[in-house]
Coordinates of N, CA and C in Angstrom, one line a residue:
X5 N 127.5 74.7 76.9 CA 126.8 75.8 76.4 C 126.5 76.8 77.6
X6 N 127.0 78.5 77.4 CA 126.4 78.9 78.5 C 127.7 79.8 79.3
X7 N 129.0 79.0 79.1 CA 129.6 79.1 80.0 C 130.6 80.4 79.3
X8 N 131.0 81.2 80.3 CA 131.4 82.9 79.7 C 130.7 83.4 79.6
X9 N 128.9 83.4 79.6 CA 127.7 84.4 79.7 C 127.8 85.2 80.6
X10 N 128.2 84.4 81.9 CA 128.4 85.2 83.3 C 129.0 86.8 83.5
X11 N 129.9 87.1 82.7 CA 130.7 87.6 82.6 C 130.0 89.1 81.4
X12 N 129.2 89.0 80.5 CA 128.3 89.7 80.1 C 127.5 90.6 80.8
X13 N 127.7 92.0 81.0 CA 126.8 92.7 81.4 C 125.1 93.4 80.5
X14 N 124.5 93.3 81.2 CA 123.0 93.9 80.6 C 122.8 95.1 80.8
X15 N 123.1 96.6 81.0 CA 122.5 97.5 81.4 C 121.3 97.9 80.9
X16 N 120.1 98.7 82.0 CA 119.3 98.9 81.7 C 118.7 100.2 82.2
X17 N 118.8 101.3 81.0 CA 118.6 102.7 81.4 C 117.3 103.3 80.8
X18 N 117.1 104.1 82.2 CA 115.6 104.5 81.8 C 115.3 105.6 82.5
X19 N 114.5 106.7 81.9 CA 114.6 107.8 82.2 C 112.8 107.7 82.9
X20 N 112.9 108.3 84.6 CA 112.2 107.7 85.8 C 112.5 107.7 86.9
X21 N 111.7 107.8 87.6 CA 112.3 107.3 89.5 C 112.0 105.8 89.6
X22 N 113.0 105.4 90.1 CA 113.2 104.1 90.9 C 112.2 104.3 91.7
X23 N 110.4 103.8 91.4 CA 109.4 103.4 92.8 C 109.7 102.1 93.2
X24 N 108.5 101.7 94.4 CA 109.0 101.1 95.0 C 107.5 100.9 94.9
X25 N 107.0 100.2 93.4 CA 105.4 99.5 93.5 C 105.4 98.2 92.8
X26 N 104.5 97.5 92.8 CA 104.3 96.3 92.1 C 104.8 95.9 90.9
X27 N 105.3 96.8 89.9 CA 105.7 96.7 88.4 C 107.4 96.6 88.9
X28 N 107.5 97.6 89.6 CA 109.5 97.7 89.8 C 109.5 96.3 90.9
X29 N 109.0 96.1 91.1 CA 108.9 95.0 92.2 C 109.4 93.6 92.0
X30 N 108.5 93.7 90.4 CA 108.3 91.9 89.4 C 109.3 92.5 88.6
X31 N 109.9 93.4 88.4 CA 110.9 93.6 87.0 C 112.4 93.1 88.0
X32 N 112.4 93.8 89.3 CA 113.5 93.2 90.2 C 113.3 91.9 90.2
X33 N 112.4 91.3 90.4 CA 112.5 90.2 90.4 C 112.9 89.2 89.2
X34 N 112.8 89.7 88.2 CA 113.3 89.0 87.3 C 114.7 89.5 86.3
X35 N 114.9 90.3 86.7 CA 116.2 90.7 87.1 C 117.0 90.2 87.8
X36 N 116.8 89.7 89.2 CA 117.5 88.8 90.1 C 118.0 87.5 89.3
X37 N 116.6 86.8 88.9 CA 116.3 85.8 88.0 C 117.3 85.8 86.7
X38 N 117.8 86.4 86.2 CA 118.3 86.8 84.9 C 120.0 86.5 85.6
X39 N 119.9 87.4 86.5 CA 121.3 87.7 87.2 C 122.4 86.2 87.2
X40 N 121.2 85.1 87.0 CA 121.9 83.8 87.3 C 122.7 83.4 85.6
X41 N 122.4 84.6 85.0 CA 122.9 84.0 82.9 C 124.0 85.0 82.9
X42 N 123.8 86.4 83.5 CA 124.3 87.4 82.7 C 124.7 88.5 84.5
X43 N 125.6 89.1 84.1 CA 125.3 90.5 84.8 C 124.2 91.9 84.3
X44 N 123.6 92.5 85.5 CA 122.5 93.3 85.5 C 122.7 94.1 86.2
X45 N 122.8 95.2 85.5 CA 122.5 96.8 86.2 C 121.3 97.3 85.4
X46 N 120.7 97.9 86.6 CA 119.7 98.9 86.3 C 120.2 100.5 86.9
X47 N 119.4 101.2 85.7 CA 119.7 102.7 86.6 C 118.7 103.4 86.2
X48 N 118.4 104.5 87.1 CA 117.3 105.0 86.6 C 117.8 107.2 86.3
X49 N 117.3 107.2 84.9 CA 117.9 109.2 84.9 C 116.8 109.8 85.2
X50 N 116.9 111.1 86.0 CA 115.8 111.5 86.3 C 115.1 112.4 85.1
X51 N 113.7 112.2 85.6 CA 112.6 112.3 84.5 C 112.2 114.0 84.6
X52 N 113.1 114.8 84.3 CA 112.5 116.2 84.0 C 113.4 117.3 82.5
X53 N 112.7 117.9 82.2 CA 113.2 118.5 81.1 C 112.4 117.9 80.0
X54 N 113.0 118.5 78.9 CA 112.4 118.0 77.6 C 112.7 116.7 77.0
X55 N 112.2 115.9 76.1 CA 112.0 114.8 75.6 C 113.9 115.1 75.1
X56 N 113.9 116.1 74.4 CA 115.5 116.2 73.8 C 116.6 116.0 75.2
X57 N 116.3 116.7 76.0 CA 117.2 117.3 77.0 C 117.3 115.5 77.9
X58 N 116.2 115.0 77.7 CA 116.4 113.2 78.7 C 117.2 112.8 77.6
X59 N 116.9 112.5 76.5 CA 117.9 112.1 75.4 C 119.2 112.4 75.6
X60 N 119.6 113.3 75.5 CA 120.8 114.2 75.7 C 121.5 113.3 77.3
X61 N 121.1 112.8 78.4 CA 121.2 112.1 79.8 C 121.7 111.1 79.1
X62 N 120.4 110.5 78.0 CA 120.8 108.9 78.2 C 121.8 109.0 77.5
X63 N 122.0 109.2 76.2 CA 123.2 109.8 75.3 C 124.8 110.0 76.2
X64 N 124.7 110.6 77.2 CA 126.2 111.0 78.0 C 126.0 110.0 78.8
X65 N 125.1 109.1 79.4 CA 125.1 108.0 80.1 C 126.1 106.8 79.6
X66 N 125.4 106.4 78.2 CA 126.0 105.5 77.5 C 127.5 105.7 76.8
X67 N 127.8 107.1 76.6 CA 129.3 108.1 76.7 C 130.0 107.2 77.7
X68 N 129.5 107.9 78.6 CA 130.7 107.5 79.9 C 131.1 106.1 79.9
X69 N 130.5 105.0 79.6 CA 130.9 103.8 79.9 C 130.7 103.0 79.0
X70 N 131.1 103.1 77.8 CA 130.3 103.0 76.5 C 130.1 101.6 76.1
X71 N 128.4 100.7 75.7 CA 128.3 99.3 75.7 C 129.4 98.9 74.7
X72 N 128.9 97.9 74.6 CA 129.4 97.1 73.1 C 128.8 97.2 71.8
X73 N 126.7 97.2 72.0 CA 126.0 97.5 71.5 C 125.0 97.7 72.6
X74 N 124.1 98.6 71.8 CA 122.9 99.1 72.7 C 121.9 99.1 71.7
X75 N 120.1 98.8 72.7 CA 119.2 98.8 71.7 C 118.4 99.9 72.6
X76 N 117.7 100.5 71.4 CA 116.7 101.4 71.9 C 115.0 100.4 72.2
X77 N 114.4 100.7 73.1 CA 113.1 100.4 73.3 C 112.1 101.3 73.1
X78 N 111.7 100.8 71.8 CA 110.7 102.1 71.1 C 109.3 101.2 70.4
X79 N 108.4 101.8 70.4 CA 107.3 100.9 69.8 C 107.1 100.8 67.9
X80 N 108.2 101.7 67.6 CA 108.3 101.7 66.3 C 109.8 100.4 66.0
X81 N 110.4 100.4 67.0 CA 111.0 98.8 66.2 C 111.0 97.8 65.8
X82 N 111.6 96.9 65.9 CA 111.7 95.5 65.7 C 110.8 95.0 66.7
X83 N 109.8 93.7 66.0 CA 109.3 92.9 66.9 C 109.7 91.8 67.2
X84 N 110.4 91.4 67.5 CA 111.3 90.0 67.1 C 110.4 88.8 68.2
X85 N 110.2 87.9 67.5 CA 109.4 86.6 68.8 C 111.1 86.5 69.9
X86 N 109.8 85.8 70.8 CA 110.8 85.1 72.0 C 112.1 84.7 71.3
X87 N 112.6 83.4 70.5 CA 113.1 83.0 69.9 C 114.3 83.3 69.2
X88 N 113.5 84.4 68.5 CA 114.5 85.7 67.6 C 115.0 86.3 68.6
X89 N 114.9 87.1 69.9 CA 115.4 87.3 70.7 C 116.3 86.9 71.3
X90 N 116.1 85.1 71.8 CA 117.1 84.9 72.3 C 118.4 84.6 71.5
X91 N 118.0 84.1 70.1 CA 119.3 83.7 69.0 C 120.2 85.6 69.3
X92 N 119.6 86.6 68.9 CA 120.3 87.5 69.0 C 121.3 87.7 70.3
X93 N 120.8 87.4 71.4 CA 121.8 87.3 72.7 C 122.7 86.7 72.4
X94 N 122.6 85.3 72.0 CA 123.1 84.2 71.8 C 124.4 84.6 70.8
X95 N 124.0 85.5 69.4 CA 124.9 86.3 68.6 C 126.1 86.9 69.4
X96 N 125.1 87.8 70.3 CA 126.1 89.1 70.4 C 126.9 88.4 71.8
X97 N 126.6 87.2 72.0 CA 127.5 86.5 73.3 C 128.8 85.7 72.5
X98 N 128.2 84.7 71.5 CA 129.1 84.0 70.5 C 130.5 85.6 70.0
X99 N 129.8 86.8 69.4 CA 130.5 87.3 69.4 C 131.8 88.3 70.2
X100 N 131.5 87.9 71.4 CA 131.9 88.1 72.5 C 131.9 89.6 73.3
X101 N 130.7 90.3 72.9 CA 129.9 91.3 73.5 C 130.3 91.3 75.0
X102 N 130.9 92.3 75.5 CA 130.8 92.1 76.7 C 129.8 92.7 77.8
X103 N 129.0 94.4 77.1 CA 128.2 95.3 77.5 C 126.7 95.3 76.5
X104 N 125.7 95.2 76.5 CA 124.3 95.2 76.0 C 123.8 96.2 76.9
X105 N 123.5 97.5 76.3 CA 122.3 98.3 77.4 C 121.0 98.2 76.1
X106 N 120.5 98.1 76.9 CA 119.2 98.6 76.6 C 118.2 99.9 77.1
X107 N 117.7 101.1 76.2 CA 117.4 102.6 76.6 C 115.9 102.2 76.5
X108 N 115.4 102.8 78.1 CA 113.9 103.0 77.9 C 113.2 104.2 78.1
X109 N 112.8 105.2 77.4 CA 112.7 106.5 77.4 C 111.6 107.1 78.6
X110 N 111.2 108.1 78.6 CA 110.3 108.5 79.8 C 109.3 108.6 79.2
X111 N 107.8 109.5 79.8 CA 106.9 109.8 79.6 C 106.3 110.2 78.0
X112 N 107.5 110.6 77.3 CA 107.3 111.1 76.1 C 108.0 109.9 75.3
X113 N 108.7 109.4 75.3 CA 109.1 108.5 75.0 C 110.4 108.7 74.4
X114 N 111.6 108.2 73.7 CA 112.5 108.7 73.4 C 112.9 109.7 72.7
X115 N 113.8 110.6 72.5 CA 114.4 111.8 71.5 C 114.2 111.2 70.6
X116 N 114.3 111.5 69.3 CA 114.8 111.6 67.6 C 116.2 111.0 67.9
X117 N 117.1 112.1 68.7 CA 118.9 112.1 68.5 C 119.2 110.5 69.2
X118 N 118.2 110.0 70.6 CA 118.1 108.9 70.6 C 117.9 107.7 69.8
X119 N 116.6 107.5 69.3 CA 116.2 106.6 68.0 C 116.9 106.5 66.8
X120 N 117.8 108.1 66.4 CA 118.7 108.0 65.4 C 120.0 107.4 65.6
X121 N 120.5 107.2 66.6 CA 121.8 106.7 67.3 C 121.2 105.4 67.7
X122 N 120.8 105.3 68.0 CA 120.4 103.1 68.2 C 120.8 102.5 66.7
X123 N 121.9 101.5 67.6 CA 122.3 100.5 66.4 C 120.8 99.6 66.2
X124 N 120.4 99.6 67.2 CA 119.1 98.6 66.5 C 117.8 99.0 67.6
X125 N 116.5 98.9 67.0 CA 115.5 99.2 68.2 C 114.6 98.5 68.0
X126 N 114.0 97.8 69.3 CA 113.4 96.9 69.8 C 111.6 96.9 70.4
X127 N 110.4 96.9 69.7 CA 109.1 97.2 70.1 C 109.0 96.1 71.0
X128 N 108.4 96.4 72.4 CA 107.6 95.0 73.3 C 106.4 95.0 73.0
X129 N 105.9 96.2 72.5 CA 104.5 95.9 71.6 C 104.8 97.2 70.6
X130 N 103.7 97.1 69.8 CA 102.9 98.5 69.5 C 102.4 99.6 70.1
X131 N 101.9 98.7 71.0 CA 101.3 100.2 72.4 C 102.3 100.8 73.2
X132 N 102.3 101.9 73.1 CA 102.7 102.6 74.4 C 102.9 102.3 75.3
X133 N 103.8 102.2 76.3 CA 104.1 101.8 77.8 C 104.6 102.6 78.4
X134 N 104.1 102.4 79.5 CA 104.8 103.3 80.4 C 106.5 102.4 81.2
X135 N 107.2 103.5 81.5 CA 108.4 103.1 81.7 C 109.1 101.3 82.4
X136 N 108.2 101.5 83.7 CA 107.9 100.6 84.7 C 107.6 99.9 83.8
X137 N 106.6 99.3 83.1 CA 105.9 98.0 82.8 C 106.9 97.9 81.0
X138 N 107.6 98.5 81.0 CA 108.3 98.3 79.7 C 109.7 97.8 80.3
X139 N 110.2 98.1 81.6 CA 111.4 97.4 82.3 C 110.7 96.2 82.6
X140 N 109.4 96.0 83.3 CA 109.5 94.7 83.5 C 109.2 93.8 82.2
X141 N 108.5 94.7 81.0 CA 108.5 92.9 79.6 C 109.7 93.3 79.4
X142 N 110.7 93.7 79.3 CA 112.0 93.7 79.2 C 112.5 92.7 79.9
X143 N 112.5 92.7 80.8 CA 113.3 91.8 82.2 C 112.8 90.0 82.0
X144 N 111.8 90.2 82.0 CA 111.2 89.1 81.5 C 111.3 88.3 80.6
X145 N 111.6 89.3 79.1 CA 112.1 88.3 78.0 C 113.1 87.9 78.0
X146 N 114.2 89.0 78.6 CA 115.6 88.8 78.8 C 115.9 87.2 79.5
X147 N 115.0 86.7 80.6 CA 115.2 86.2 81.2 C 114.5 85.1 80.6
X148 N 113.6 84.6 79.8 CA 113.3 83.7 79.2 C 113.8 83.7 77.9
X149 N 113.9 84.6 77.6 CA 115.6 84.1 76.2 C 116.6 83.2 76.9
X150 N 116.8 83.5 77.7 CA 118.0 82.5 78.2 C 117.5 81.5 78.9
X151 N 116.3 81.4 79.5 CA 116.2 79.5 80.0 C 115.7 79.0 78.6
X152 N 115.1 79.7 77.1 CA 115.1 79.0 76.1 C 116.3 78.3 75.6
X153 N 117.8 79.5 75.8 CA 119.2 79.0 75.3 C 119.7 78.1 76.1
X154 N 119.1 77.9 77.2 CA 119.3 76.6 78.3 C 119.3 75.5 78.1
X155 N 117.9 75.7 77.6 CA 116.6 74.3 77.3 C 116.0 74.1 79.0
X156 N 115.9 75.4 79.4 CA 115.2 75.2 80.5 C 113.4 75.0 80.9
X157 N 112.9 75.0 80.9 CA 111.9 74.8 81.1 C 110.5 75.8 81.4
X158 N 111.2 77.2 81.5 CA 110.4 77.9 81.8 C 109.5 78.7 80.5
X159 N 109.9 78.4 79.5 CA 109.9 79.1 78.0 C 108.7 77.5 77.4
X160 N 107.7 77.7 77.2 CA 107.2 76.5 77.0 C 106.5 76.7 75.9
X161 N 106.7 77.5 74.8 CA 106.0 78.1 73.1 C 106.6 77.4 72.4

């Protein structure tokens, strides 16, 4: 079990500056952590213009190199438990997916033309987040979805 994951890339785009504080700090780090199931790219578009106009970035982002599937991160999606999470990886791996990005919008949160173009969109909660702390519950489920598909130990619900 497991084996061909490696070879799966995760992108993860988010409109923001790459800081260099405590939140980007623990999301790299479990990103590193993750790095050991899957490939990981992070990138970050810069955060100015209109809510449409960042949309429009992420939109020609995912253009240029285009996933396999992509999920939007919006607070109006899916809440899926840990579990349901990881079975879906687990899907779109079995299926032989080779690109997953996942879009995390800026200050305003994502466009419409974004949300309407998501094959599927994904809440970490209900509340609002800001960019940073919505890459790191990102990073983190990502990463315990897969010591769950393991049976590793770090997933203990």
């Amino acid at each position: 079990r497991g084996r061909g994951r490696r070879s799966v890339l995760y992108r993860v785009l988010y409109v923001g500056r790459q800081a260099t504080d405590p939140l980007c700090e623990a999301a790299a780090g479990y990103e590193k952590r993750l790095a050991r199931y899957v490939k990981v790219s992070v990138a970050a578009l810069r955060d100015h213009g209109s809510t449409a106009e960042q949309g429009e970035r992420l939109l020609a982002a995912l253009a240029r190199d285009p996933p396999s599937t992509w999920v939007a991160l919006d607070e109006r999606g899916e809440q899926p438990t840990t579990a349901a999470l990881a079975a879906q990886l687990e899907g779109w791996h079995s299926l032989g997916l080779r690109q997953v990005a996942f879009v995390i919008g800026g200050a305003d949160g994502l466009s419409v033309a974004v949300r309407e173009a998501a094959p599927r969109s994904l809440a970490l909660s209900r509340l609002t987040l800001p960019h940073r702390l919505a890459r790191l519950l990102l990073a983190e489920q990502l990463y315990r979805a897969h010591t769950l598909l393991r049976g590793e130990p770090y997933h203990r619900a």
